[in-house]
Coordinates of C-alpha atoms in Angstrom, one line a residue:
M1 CA 27.5 -26.2 -28.3
D2 CA 26.7 -22.9 -29.9
L3 CA 24.3 -21.3 -26.9
K4 CA 23.3 -18.6 -29.3
S5 CA 21.6 -21.5 -31.3
I6 CA 18.7 -22.3 -28.9
T7 CA 15.3 -21.3 -29.9
S8 CA 14.1 -23.4 -27.0
P9 CA 14.8 -25.4 -24.4
S10 CA 13.0 -28.9 -25.3
F11 CA 16.5 -30.1 -26.3
L12 CA 17.5 -30.4 -22.3
R13 CA 15.0 -33.4 -22.2
D14 CA 16.9 -35.5 -24.6
M15 CA 20.6 -34.7 -22.4
S16 CA 22.7 -36.9 -20.2
I17 CA 23.9 -35.5 -17.1
A18 CA 27.2 -35.6 -18.8
E19 CA 26.1 -33.7 -21.5
L20 CA 24.3 -31.4 -18.8
K21 CA 26.9 -30.9 -16.6
Q22 CA 29.2 -29.4 -20.1
L23 CA 25.9 -27.5 -20.5
S24 CA 26.8 -25.6 -17.5
E25 CA 30.2 -25.0 -18.1
E26 CA 29.8 -23.4 -21.0
I27 CA 26.9 -21.2 -19.7
R28 CA 29.2 -20.3 -16.9
K29 CA 31.9 -19.2 -19.6
F30 CA 29.1 -17.5 -21.9
L31 CA 28.0 -15.3 -18.9
I32 CA 31.8 -14.4 -17.5
E33 CA 32.2 -13.6 -21.2
N34 CA 29.3 -11.5 -21.7
L35 CA 29.3 -9.8 -18.5
S36 CA 32.7 -8.4 -18.2
K37 CA 31.3 -6.5 -21.1
T38 CA 27.5 -5.1 -20.6
G39 CA 28.0 -5.8 -17.0
G40 CA 24.9 -7.1 -15.0
H41 CA 23.9 -9.5 -12.1
I42 CA 26.3 -12.0 -12.7
G43 CA 26.5 -13.2 -9.0
P44 CA 22.9 -14.6 -8.9
N45 CA 23.2 -16.0 -12.3
L46 CA 26.5 -18.0 -11.7
G47 CA 24.6 -19.9 -8.8
V48 CA 21.5 -20.6 -10.2
V49 CA 22.8 -22.6 -13.6
E50 CA 21.9 -26.3 -12.7
L51 CA 18.9 -25.2 -10.9
T52 CA 17.7 -23.5 -14.3
I53 CA 18.4 -26.0 -16.3
A54 CA 17.0 -28.4 -13.9
L55 CA 13.3 -26.6 -13.7
H56 CA 13.6 -26.7 -18.0
K57 CA 14.5 -30.2 -18.0
V58 CA 11.4 -31.4 -15.5
F59 CA 9.1 -29.0 -16.2
E60 CA 7.4 -27.9 -19.1
S61 CA 7.8 -24.3 -19.9
P62 CA 5.7 -22.1 -21.2
R63 CA 2.8 -24.8 -20.4
D64 CA 4.3 -24.7 -17.0
K65 CA 4.8 -21.7 -14.8
I66 CA 8.3 -21.1 -13.9
I67 CA 8.1 -17.6 -11.7
W68 CA 11.2 -15.7 -10.9
D69 CA 11.6 -14.0 -8.0
V70 CA 13.3 -10.1 -8.3
G71 CA 14.3 -11.5 -12.1
H72 CA 18.0 -10.5 -11.8
Q73 CA 18.8 -14.4 -11.8
S74 CA 17.0 -15.0 -15.0
Y75 CA 20.0 -14.5 -17.1
V76 CA 20.4 -18.7 -17.5
H77 CA 16.3 -18.6 -18.5
K78 CA 17.0 -16.2 -20.8
I79 CA 19.3 -18.4 -22.7
L80 CA 17.6 -21.6 -22.3
T81 CA 14.6 -20.0 -23.8
G82 CA 16.3 -18.7 -26.8
R83 CA 17.7 -15.2 -26.3
A84 CA 21.5 -15.7 -26.2
K85 CA 21.9 -14.4 -29.3
D86 CA 20.9 -11.0 -28.0
F87 CA 22.8 -10.9 -25.0
G88 CA 25.5 -8.3 -26.1
T89 CA 22.6 -5.8 -26.1
L90 CA 21.8 -7.1 -22.3
R91 CA 20.7 -3.9 -20.0
K92 CA 21.6 -1.7 -22.9
Y93 CA 19.3 0.7 -24.6
K94 CA 16.6 -0.8 -26.8
G95 CA 18.2 -4.1 -25.9
L96 CA 17.4 -7.2 -23.6
S97 CA 15.9 -6.6 -20.4
G98 CA 18.2 -7.4 -17.6
F99 CA 15.1 -9.0 -16.0
P100 CA 12.0 -11.3 -17.0
K101 CA 10.0 -9.2 -19.7
R102 CA 6.5 -10.3 -20.9
N103 CA 7.1 -8.9 -24.5
E104 CA 10.2 -10.7 -24.6
S105 CA 9.4 -14.0 -24.3
E106 CA 6.2 -16.3 -23.5
H107 CA 8.5 -18.0 -21.3
D108 CA 9.0 -14.9 -19.3
I109 CA 5.0 -15.2 -17.2
W110 CA 5.7 -12.3 -14.4
E111 CA 7.8 -9.4 -15.0
T112 CA 9.8 -8.7 -11.6
G113 CA 12.5 -6.4 -10.7
H114 CA 11.6 -6.0 -6.5
S115 CA 11.7 -8.6 -4.4
S116 CA 8.9 -11.1 -2.8
T117 CA 6.0 -10.7 -5.2
S118 CA 6.7 -14.7 -6.9
L119 CA 4.4 -16.5 -4.6
S120 CA 1.5 -13.5 -4.5
A121 CA 2.0 -13.9 -8.0
A122 CA 1.9 -18.2 -8.1
M123 CA -1.3 -18.2 -5.7
G124 CA -2.9 -16.0 -8.2
M125 CA -2.2 -18.3 -11.0
A126 CA -3.0 -21.3 -9.2
I127 CA -6.5 -19.9 -8.4
A128 CA -7.1 -19.5 -12.3
R129 CA -6.4 -22.4 -13.1
D130 CA -8.2 -24.3 -10.7
L131 CA -11.5 -22.2 -11.6
K132 CA -10.6 -23.2 -15.0
G133 CA -10.3 -26.7 -14.4
E134 CA -6.3 -26.6 -16.0
K135 CA -3.7 -29.1 -15.2
Y136 CA 0.4 -27.5 -15.1
F137 CA 2.6 -27.0 -12.8
I138 CA 3.1 -23.9 -11.0
V139 CA 7.4 -23.5 -10.0
P140 CA 7.9 -19.7 -8.1
V141 CA 11.9 -19.8 -7.7
I142 CA 12.7 -17.7 -4.8
G143 CA 15.7 -16.8 -2.8
D144 CA 16.2 -16.7 0.9
G145 CA 16.2 -13.1 1.0
A146 CA 13.5 -12.1 -0.8
L147 CA 11.9 -14.5 1.9
T148 CA 12.0 -12.2 4.8
G149 CA 9.8 -10.0 2.7
G150 CA 6.7 -9.9 4.5
M151 CA 4.4 -9.8 0.9
A152 CA 6.4 -13.4 1.1
L153 CA 5.0 -14.3 4.0
E154 CA 1.6 -13.3 3.6
A155 CA 1.4 -15.5 0.2
L156 CA 2.7 -18.4 2.4
N157 CA 0.8 -18.4 4.9
H158 CA -2.3 -18.2 2.7
I159 CA -1.0 -20.8 -0.2
G160 CA -0.3 -23.5 3.3
H161 CA -4.5 -22.9 4.1
E162 CA -5.7 -23.0 0.7
K163 CA -3.6 -26.8 -0.1
K164 CA -3.0 -25.3 -3.5
N165 CA -0.2 -27.2 -5.8
I166 CA 2.2 -25.0 -6.3
I167 CA 6.0 -26.0 -5.9
V168 CA 8.2 -23.2 -4.4
I169 CA 11.7 -23.3 -5.2
L170 CA 13.7 -22.2 -2.0
N171 CA 17.1 -21.1 -3.4
D172 CA 19.3 -20.2 -1.1
N173 CA 22.4 -18.6 -0.9
E174 CA 22.6 -16.8 2.2
M175 CA 22.8 -14.3 0.0
S176 CA 20.5 -11.5 -1.3
I177 CA 21.9 -8.7 -2.3
A178 CA 24.5 -8.3 0.6
P179 CA 24.7 -11.6 3.6
N180 CA 21.1 -12.1 4.6
V181 CA 19.7 -11.1 8.3
G182 CA 17.0 -12.4 10.9
A183 CA 15.5 -15.0 12.2
V184 CA 14.5 -16.7 8.5
H185 CA 17.9 -16.5 7.8
N186 CA 19.4 -17.9 10.9
M187 CA 16.2 -20.8 10.9
L188 CA 17.6 -21.7 7.0
G189 CA 21.0 -21.9 8.6
R190 CA 20.0 -24.9 11.0
L191 CA 17.7 -26.7 8.1
R192 CA 21.4 -26.5 6.1
T193 CA 22.8 -28.5 8.7
A194 CA 20.1 -30.8 9.2
G195 CA 20.9 -32.8 6.9
K196 CA 17.8 -34.3 4.3
Y197 CA 14.2 -34.6 5.3
N198 CA 11.8 -35.8 3.5
W199 CA 13.1 -39.4 2.9
A200 CA 13.7 -40.3 6.5
K201 CA 10.4 -38.8 7.4
D202 CA 8.5 -41.2 4.7
E203 CA 10.7 -44.5 5.8
V204 CA 9.5 -43.6 9.9
E205 CA 5.7 -43.5 8.6
A206 CA 5.9 -46.4 6.9
F207 CA 7.6 -48.2 10.2
L208 CA 4.8 -46.5 12.0
K209 CA 1.9 -47.6 9.2
R210 CA 3.4 -51.5 10.2
I211 CA 2.2 -50.8 14.0
P212 CA -0.4 -52.8 14.7
A213 CA -3.2 -50.0 15.4
V214 CA -4.3 -51.9 19.2
G215 CA -7.2 -49.3 19.7
G216 CA -6.9 -45.5 19.4
L217 CA -4.1 -45.1 22.0
V218 CA -1.6 -46.6 20.2
A219 CA -2.5 -45.1 16.9
S220 CA -2.8 -41.5 18.7
K221 CA 1.1 -42.6 20.2
A222 CA 2.2 -43.2 17.0
E223 CA 1.0 -40.0 15.5
R224 CA 2.8 -37.6 18.1
L225 CA 5.8 -39.7 17.9
K226 CA 6.0 -39.1 14.1
D227 CA 5.5 -35.3 15.2
S228 CA 8.2 -35.7 17.6
F229 CA 10.6 -37.2 15.0
K230 CA 9.8 -34.1 12.5
Y231 CA 10.1 -31.3 15.0
L232 CA 13.9 -33.7 16.3
F233 CA 15.1 -33.6 12.6
V234 CA 14.3 -30.2 11.3
P235 CA 14.1 -27.6 13.4
G236 CA 10.8 -25.4 14.1
M237 CA 8.9 -27.4 11.2
F238 CA 8.3 -23.5 9.8
F239 CA 7.2 -25.0 6.3
E240 CA 5.7 -28.1 7.2
E241 CA 3.3 -25.9 9.7
L242 CA 2.5 -23.7 7.2
G243 CA 1.1 -26.4 5.0
F244 CA 4.2 -27.1 2.9
T245 CA 5.6 -30.2 2.0
Y246 CA 9.1 -29.4 2.8
L247 CA 11.7 -31.0 0.9
G248 CA 15.8 -30.7 1.5
P249 CA 18.2 -29.3 1.9
I250 CA 19.9 -30.1 -1.0
D251 CA 22.8 -29.3 -3.2
G252 CA 21.5 -27.2 -6.1
H253 CA 24.2 -28.0 -8.3
N254 CA 24.0 -31.9 -8.1
F255 CA 21.8 -32.5 -11.1
E256 CA 21.4 -36.7 -9.6
D257 CA 19.4 -34.3 -6.5
L258 CA 17.7 -32.4 -8.2
F259 CA 16.2 -34.5 -10.7
E260 CA 14.9 -37.0 -8.1
N261 CA 13.2 -34.2 -5.7
L262 CA 12.3 -31.8 -8.1
T263 CA 10.3 -35.7 -10.5
Y264 CA 8.8 -35.9 -6.3
A265 CA 7.5 -32.5 -5.8
K266 CA 5.4 -33.2 -8.9
K267 CA 4.1 -36.3 -7.6
T268 CA 3.3 -34.6 -4.0
N269 CA 0.0 -33.3 -3.7
G270 CA -0.7 -29.7 -1.7
P271 CA 2.2 -27.4 -1.7
V272 CA 5.8 -28.4 -1.8
L273 CA 8.4 -26.0 -0.9
L274 CA 12.0 -27.7 -2.2
H275 CA 15.0 -25.6 -0.4
V276 CA 17.3 -25.9 -2.9
V277 CA 21.4 -24.6 -1.3
T278 CA 23.3 -22.6 -3.9
K279 CA 26.7 -20.9 -4.1
K280 CA 26.8 -17.1 -5.6
G281 CA 28.8 -16.5 -7.8
K282 CA 29.9 -20.6 -8.4
G283 CA 32.8 -20.9 -11.0
Y284 CA 33.9 -17.9 -11.3
Y285 CA 36.6 -17.0 -8.3
P286 CA 36.0 -13.0 -7.4
A287 CA 32.1 -13.8 -7.2
E288 CA 32.4 -17.0 -5.2
N289 CA 34.2 -15.6 -3.1
D290 CA 32.3 -12.4 -2.2
K291 CA 31.5 -11.8 0.9
V292 CA 30.1 -8.5 0.9
G293 CA 27.7 -8.3 -2.0
T294 CA 30.2 -6.8 -4.5
W295 CA 29.6 -9.2 -7.1
H296 CA 25.8 -9.1 -7.4
G297 CA 25.5 -6.9 -9.3
T298 CA 28.3 -5.1 -11.8
G299 CA 29.4 -3.2 -14.6
P300 CA 31.9 -4.3 -17.0
Y301 CA 35.1 -5.8 -15.3
K302 CA 38.5 -7.6 -16.6
I303 CA 37.8 -11.2 -16.4
E304 CA 41.5 -12.8 -15.5
T305 CA 41.6 -10.2 -12.1
G306 CA 38.1 -9.7 -11.5
D307 CA 39.3 -5.9 -11.3
F308 CA 36.3 -3.6 -12.1
I309 CA 36.4 -1.4 -15.4
K310 CA 36.0 2.7 -14.5
P311 CA 36.6 5.8 -15.0
V312 CA 40.1 7.2 -13.7
N313 CA 39.8 9.4 -10.9
S314 CA 36.1 9.7 -10.7
P315 CA 34.5 11.7 -8.2
P316 CA 33.1 9.4 -5.5
A317 CA 29.5 7.5 -5.5
W318 CA 26.4 10.0 -4.2
S319 CA 25.4 7.1 -1.9
K320 CA 29.2 7.6 -0.2
V321 CA 29.2 10.9 0.1
V322 CA 25.6 11.3 1.7
S323 CA 26.8 8.0 4.4
E324 CA 30.0 9.2 5.2
T325 CA 28.2 12.6 5.9
V326 CA 25.7 11.2 8.3
R327 CA 28.8 9.3 9.7
E328 CA 30.3 12.5 10.4
L329 CA 27.6 13.9 12.0
A330 CA 26.6 10.9 13.7
R331 CA 29.9 11.3 15.8
D332 CA 28.4 14.1 17.9
D333 CA 24.6 13.0 17.6
K334 CA 24.4 10.0 19.8
R335 CA 21.0 10.2 18.7
I336 CA 21.9 9.3 15.0
V337 CA 20.8 5.8 13.8
A338 CA 21.0 4.4 10.4
I339 CA 18.7 2.0 9.0
T340 CA 18.6 -0.1 5.6
P341 CA 16.1 -2.9 4.0
A342 CA 19.6 -5.6 3.1
M343 CA 21.2 -2.5 1.2
T344 CA 24.3 -2.1 3.5
V345 CA 26.6 -2.2 0.7
G346 CA 24.2 -0.2 -1.9
S347 CA 23.7 2.5 0.1
K348 CA 27.6 2.6 1.3
L349 CA 27.1 2.3 4.9
E350 CA 29.9 0.2 5.3
G351 CA 31.9 3.0 6.8
F352 CA 29.1 3.5 9.3
Q353 CA 28.9 0.4 10.3
A354 CA 32.5 -0.1 10.8
E355 CA 32.5 2.9 13.7
F356 CA 28.9 2.6 14.9
P357 CA 27.9 -0.9 14.5
D358 CA 25.3 -0.8 17.0
R359 CA 24.2 2.2 15.5
V360 CA 23.1 0.7 11.5
I361 CA 20.4 -1.6 11.6
D362 CA 19.7 -4.0 8.6
V363 CA 16.2 -5.6 8.7
G364 CA 16.5 -7.5 5.2
I365 CA 14.2 -6.7 2.4
A366 CA 11.5 -5.2 4.8
E367 CA 11.3 -1.8 3.5
Q368 CA 7.5 -1.2 5.1
H369 CA 8.6 -2.7 8.8
A370 CA 11.9 -0.3 8.1
T371 CA 9.9 2.7 7.5
T372 CA 7.4 1.7 10.6
L373 CA 10.9 0.9 12.4
A374 CA 12.0 4.7 12.0
A375 CA 8.8 6.0 13.7
G376 CA 9.1 3.9 16.2
L377 CA 12.8 5.3 16.6
A378 CA 11.8 8.8 16.6
T379 CA 9.1 8.4 19.1
Q380 CA 12.0 8.1 21.6
N381 CA 13.8 11.6 20.4
M382 CA 16.3 9.2 17.8
K383 CA 17.3 10.6 14.8
P384 CA 16.7 7.7 12.0
Y385 CA 18.3 7.9 9.1
L386 CA 15.9 5.9 6.7
T387 CA 18.6 5.5 3.6
I388 CA 16.3 3.9 1.1
Y389 CA 15.7 3.2 -2.9
S390 CA 13.1 5.5 -4.5
T391 CA 11.6 2.7 -6.0
F392 CA 12.1 0.2 -2.8
L393 CA 10.5 3.9 -1.2
Q394 CA 6.8 3.1 -3.3
R395 CA 6.6 -0.3 -0.9
A396 CA 6.3 1.3 2.5
Y397 CA 3.5 4.3 0.8
D398 CA 1.3 3.3 3.8
Q399 CA 3.9 3.9 6.4
I400 CA 4.8 7.0 5.1
V401 CA 1.0 7.9 5.4
H402 CA -0.1 6.0 8.4
D403 CA 2.8 6.2 10.8
I404 CA 5.1 8.9 10.0
C405 CA 3.4 11.5 8.1
R406 CA 0.5 11.7 10.0
Q407 CA 2.3 11.3 13.5
N408 CA 4.5 14.0 12.1
L409 CA 7.6 12.0 13.3
N410 CA 11.5 13.2 12.8
V411 CA 12.6 11.0 10.1
F412 CA 15.5 11.3 7.8
F413 CA 15.1 9.8 4.4
G414 CA 17.5 9.5 2.1
I415 CA 15.9 8.7 -1.4
D416 CA 18.5 7.2 -3.2
R417 CA 18.9 6.5 -7.0
A418 CA 16.5 9.3 -7.3
G419 CA 16.1 9.6 -11.0
L420 CA 16.0 7.4 -14.0
V421 CA 18.8 4.8 -13.3
G422 CA 19.8 3.8 -16.5
A423 CA 20.0 0.0 -17.4
D424 CA 17.8 -1.9 -14.5
G425 CA 15.4 -0.2 -16.4
D426 CA 11.5 0.6 -15.7
T427 CA 11.3 -1.6 -12.0
H428 CA 14.2 0.6 -11.0
Q429 CA 14.1 4.1 -12.6
G430 CA 13.2 6.6 -9.3
V431 CA 10.8 8.9 -11.2
F432 CA 7.5 9.0 -9.0
D433 CA 8.8 9.5 -5.6
I434 CA 8.1 13.0 -5.9
A435 CA 4.5 12.5 -7.0
F436 CA 3.9 10.1 -4.1
L437 CA 5.6 12.3 -1.0
R438 CA 4.7 16.4 -2.5
S439 CA 1.1 15.5 -1.5
L440 CA 1.7 14.4 2.5
P441 CA 1.5 17.0 4.9
N442 CA 4.4 17.9 7.1
M443 CA 6.5 16.3 4.5
V444 CA 9.6 18.4 3.2
L445 CA 11.2 17.4 0.2
M446 CA 14.3 18.5 -1.0
M447 CA 17.1 17.6 -3.8
P448 CA 20.7 19.1 -3.9
K449 CA 22.2 20.7 -7.3
D450 CA 26.2 19.1 -6.7
E451 CA 27.2 17.1 -3.8
N452 CA 28.5 20.3 -1.4
E453 CA 24.9 21.1 -1.4
G454 CA 24.1 17.4 -0.5
R455 CA 26.3 17.4 2.1
H456 CA 24.9 21.1 3.7
M457 CA 21.3 19.1 2.8
V458 CA 22.4 16.7 4.9
Y459 CA 23.2 18.6 7.3
T460 CA 20.1 20.8 7.7
A461 CA 18.0 17.4 7.7
V462 CA 19.9 16.0 11.0
K463 CA 18.8 20.0 12.6
Y464 CA 15.6 19.9 11.3
D465 CA 13.1 18.6 14.3
D466 CA 9.5 19.6 13.2
G467 CA 8.9 16.7 11.5
P468 CA 9.8 14.2 7.9
I469 CA 12.1 15.4 5.8
A470 CA 13.5 13.5 2.5
M471 CA 16.6 14.1 0.6
R472 CA 16.3 12.8 -2.6
F473 CA 20.1 12.1 -4.7
P474 CA 20.7 10.8 -7.9
R475 CA 23.0 7.1 -8.7
G476 CA 26.2 7.0 -9.8
N477 CA 28.8 9.6 -9.2
G478 CA 28.7 13.4 -7.9
Y479 CA 30.7 15.8 -9.7
G480 CA 33.4 16.5 -8.0
V481 CA 33.1 19.7 -7.2
T482 CA 35.4 21.2 -3.9
L483 CA 33.9 20.1 -0.4
D484 CA 33.0 23.1 2.0
D485 CA 34.9 22.0 5.5
E486 CA 32.4 23.6 7.6
L487 CA 28.8 22.5 7.3
K488 CA 25.4 25.1 7.2
E489 CA 22.0 24.6 7.9
I490 CA 20.0 25.4 4.2
P491 CA 17.2 27.5 5.1
I492 CA 14.1 25.1 4.3
G493 CA 11.8 26.2 1.5
S494 CA 14.7 28.1 0.0
W495 CA 15.5 28.4 -3.4
E496 CA 18.5 29.7 -5.6
V497 CA 19.0 31.9 -8.6
L498 CA 22.1 30.4 -10.5
K499 CA 22.0 32.8 -13.2
D500 CA 19.6 36.2 -13.8
G501 CA 17.4 36.7 -16.3
K502 CA 14.5 39.1 -17.9
D503 CA 13.1 37.3 -20.6
A504 CA 12.5 34.0 -18.9
A505 CA 12.4 31.6 -16.1
I506 CA 13.9 28.1 -15.9
L507 CA 12.7 26.3 -12.1
T508 CA 14.9 22.9 -12.0
F509 CA 16.4 21.2 -9.6
G510 CA 19.0 17.6 -9.0
T511 CA 20.9 16.2 -12.0
T512 CA 18.4 18.3 -14.1
I513 CA 20.1 21.9 -13.4
P514 CA 23.9 21.1 -15.9
M515 CA 21.0 20.7 -18.9
A516 CA 19.4 24.0 -18.2
L517 CA 22.7 26.7 -17.3
E518 CA 24.1 24.7 -21.0
A519 CA 20.6 25.8 -22.6
R520 CA 20.5 28.9 -20.7
K521 CA 24.4 29.4 -22.7
K522 CA 22.6 28.8 -26.2
L523 CA 19.9 31.0 -25.7
E524 CA 22.0 33.8 -24.5
K525 CA 23.8 33.2 -28.1
T526 CA 21.1 34.3 -29.7
G527 CA 20.5 37.0 -27.4
I528 CA 17.9 35.4 -24.9
Q529 CA 18.5 36.1 -21.6
A530 CA 17.3 33.1 -18.8
M531 CA 17.0 33.4 -15.4
V532 CA 17.8 29.6 -13.8
V533 CA 16.7 28.5 -10.1
N534 CA 17.8 25.8 -7.9
A535 CA 14.7 25.1 -6.9
R536 CA 16.7 22.9 -4.2
F537 CA 13.1 22.7 -2.1
I538 CA 10.3 20.7 -4.0
K539 CA 8.4 20.9 -0.4
P540 CA 8.0 23.8 0.5
L541 CA 8.0 25.4 -2.6
D542 CA 10.1 29.4 -2.3
E543 CA 7.0 31.3 -2.7
K544 CA 8.9 34.5 -2.1
L545 CA 10.9 34.4 -5.3
L546 CA 7.7 32.6 -7.2
N547 CA 5.8 35.5 -6.4
R548 CA 8.9 37.3 -7.5
I549 CA 8.7 35.6 -11.1
F550 CA 5.3 35.5 -11.8
E551 CA 4.9 39.7 -11.0
K552 CA 7.8 40.4 -13.6
G553 CA 5.2 38.3 -16.4
L554 CA 8.3 36.1 -17.0
P555 CA 7.4 33.0 -18.9
V556 CA 8.1 29.6 -16.4
L557 CA 9.4 26.5 -17.4
T558 CA 9.9 24.1 -15.1
V559 CA 12.4 20.9 -15.7
E560 CA 12.5 17.6 -13.4
E561 CA 13.8 14.5 -14.0
G562 CA 10.3 12.6 -12.4
V563 CA 6.6 12.5 -14.1
L564 CA 5.2 15.7 -15.0
Q565 CA 1.7 14.1 -13.3
G566 CA 1.7 15.4 -10.1
G567 CA 5.5 16.5 -9.8
F568 CA 7.0 19.1 -9.5
G569 CA 6.2 21.3 -12.7
S570 CA 2.3 20.5 -11.4
S571 CA 3.2 22.2 -7.8
V572 CA 4.1 25.1 -9.8
L573 CA 1.4 25.7 -11.7
E574 CA -0.6 25.2 -9.0
F575 CA 0.9 28.1 -7.2
A576 CA 0.1 30.0 -10.0
H577 CA -3.6 29.2 -10.3
D578 CA -4.4 29.5 -6.5
N579 CA -2.4 33.3 -6.7
G580 CA -4.1 34.2 -9.3
Y581 CA -1.2 34.4 -12.1
S582 CA -1.7 33.7 -15.6
N583 CA 1.8 33.6 -17.0
Q584 CA 2.5 30.8 -19.5
I585 CA 3.7 28.1 -17.5
M586 CA 5.5 25.1 -19.6
R587 CA 6.7 21.4 -17.8
L588 CA 9.3 19.3 -19.1
G589 CA 9.5 15.6 -17.0
I590 CA 9.1 12.1 -17.6
P591 CA 5.9 11.4 -19.6
D592 CA 2.7 9.1 -18.4
Q593 CA 4.7 5.9 -19.6
F594 CA 7.1 3.9 -17.8
I595 CA 10.7 3.8 -18.8
D596 CA 12.5 1.2 -20.5
H597 CA 16.7 0.2 -19.8
G598 CA 19.4 2.8 -21.3
E599 CA 22.1 4.6 -20.7
V600 CA 20.6 7.3 -19.1
H601 CA 21.3 10.1 -21.9
E602 CA 19.3 7.9 -24.4
L603 CA 16.7 7.7 -22.2
L604 CA 16.6 11.7 -21.7
N605 CA 16.8 12.1 -25.2
E606 CA 14.2 9.7 -26.0
I607 CA 11.5 11.7 -23.9
G608 CA 12.7 14.5 -24.9
L609 CA 14.3 16.5 -21.7
T610 CA 17.7 17.7 -23.2
S611 CA 19.4 21.1 -22.9
D612 CA 18.3 21.4 -26.5
H613 CA 14.5 20.9 -25.6
I614 CA 14.9 23.3 -23.4
V615 CA 16.3 26.0 -25.7
Q616 CA 13.2 24.7 -28.6
T617 CA 10.2 25.4 -25.3
I618 CA 11.7 28.9 -24.3
R619 CA 12.0 30.0 -27.8
T620 CA 8.1 28.3 -28.2
M621 CA 7.2 30.4 -25.2
L622 CA 8.6 33.9 -26.2
Q623 CA 7.2 33.6 -29.7
K624 CA 3.7 32.6 -28.3
Q625 CA 4.4 35.4 -25.7
K626 CA 5.3 38.0 -28.6
K627 CA 2.5 37.1 -31.0
G628 CA -0.4 37.4 -27.9
L629 CA 1.5 40.7 -27.1
E630 CA 0.9 41.7 -30.7
E631 CA -2.6 40.4 -30.7
F632 CA -3.3 42.6 -27.8
G633 CA -1.8 45.3 -29.4
K634 CA -4.0 45.2 -32.7
R635 CA -7.2 44.7 -30.4
K636 CA -6.4 48.0 -28.1
I637 CA -5.9 50.4 -31.3
G638 CA -9.0 48.8 -32.8
Y639 CA -10.8 49.5 -29.7
F640 CA -9.5 52.9 -29.8
A641 CA -10.6 53.4 -33.4
Q642 CA -13.9 53.0 -32.7

């Protein structure tokens, strides 16, 4: 059928299983072809084709609430709800989001980009439904990786206690982004091999009910026999002990099994957990046989070979440069331990892990645990390196405040994907970490201008022993600069004057340095000489250099790829105020809004963060300064004339 003609999933209700199987193949072909051009989360979506079709056939969206945890596996859902025609714009500027978006469709009732939120949201919706006396099904779909998140376990505990009618779909593909780890993962592995459980349980319960009840003793023994049967067939009975009716495990690519169990779940009172086993990447050989998570999310690729389309001879990724430098230092410093919350591949720790398998700790999707684990290591004079994406670090804020900064523990944070990340959109733009970290006592925060300075910063962080220290670095590749053989410490709080100037000062760091230097060239052609400063330490500030700049009376422009409220520019304003300076200060950065998806250069242009905007702002400041001096001169002449 023409997938682009679909307007709602209601057409599924009249389709036979044979027709649904054909539809599944068409959807897989559509995804493989379209994502080869746009990139995207191909592995997760190829794995949920039959499951998504079954959910939309059995349930009536949007009246029934289907909630996608993380949301990167919602592409099939988008196709079935009328958005196939827009897939050419997937993850592009002003185009279709790669995650659920409430403003895209009435079928997207919950927005996600981070894991483990679906069950709490489902519980909130269930409480609202019951208070209003309404009748509909609530169906969160959560992966086995996301289930390791503490928030998901908290929600399971609450749902089971309150006995709310919620049907939890556990999509078990043995992977999150990379292979899963931990006791919950191991338990699910045992469940996968245990065979179907719910039907056998029903049969034994029916058998026990046929035993003549001769006094309370027989009834009691029969109940204990039933419990023994449960524990025998399902290791741990984890979900049933939490108050859920456990169904499964079932084949998530078998429509007969899916329909049978989903129908059973709809008839069951109280919370149900349906354990569905799927194959990530199913139907496309390179993705289906991926053992390390390479095909979780990709850029464009060649369909025939599975080769990724990348620029020739591109510089190494920032994540690779940083992790390999830590690995290099770990050879001489046995205290160094790398910690990651399920991002071994994304943070390029494979080499470190291969060389030091006992010194890489993957805690699963558990950022809070990862952070306090690092704190515990630091109390024992270890040197924990916690590598974590900027937006994932948001989830561990209390642990940073309470467990690390308050105790002044020596933890090294590698803040990956800092700044705008582009196609993943507002849930992944790393623009808040400066604002929420720079206010914390004892924290040192820095960002390099290039990968060579980044290596020196890693060395500086490893040598630093006075408390927590964090280095931000962007998504993508470096600039290809020459790397020094010998690493050296950078004095904490020191800035670098890249270009001197007598007319104005531009203070910036990291990814915005190239645009500042480009702006300086444009200004120089018009006779304006602007100082460009690599403000590589966001905290502490280089107060000596700041005093020198302000004492010259220079207008100051701060430029940052982070939020303006509470950001780097705010710290410069605070410094000027506290020290009695009245220089003009203007700030360019991320405005008070969430930034959607698109190419980074498109987003920067939209929010006014380019070299041309820097030029325009500097000119405005100098014109204002000139006008102010002229008015001051007139007032002075008028005073003496009196």
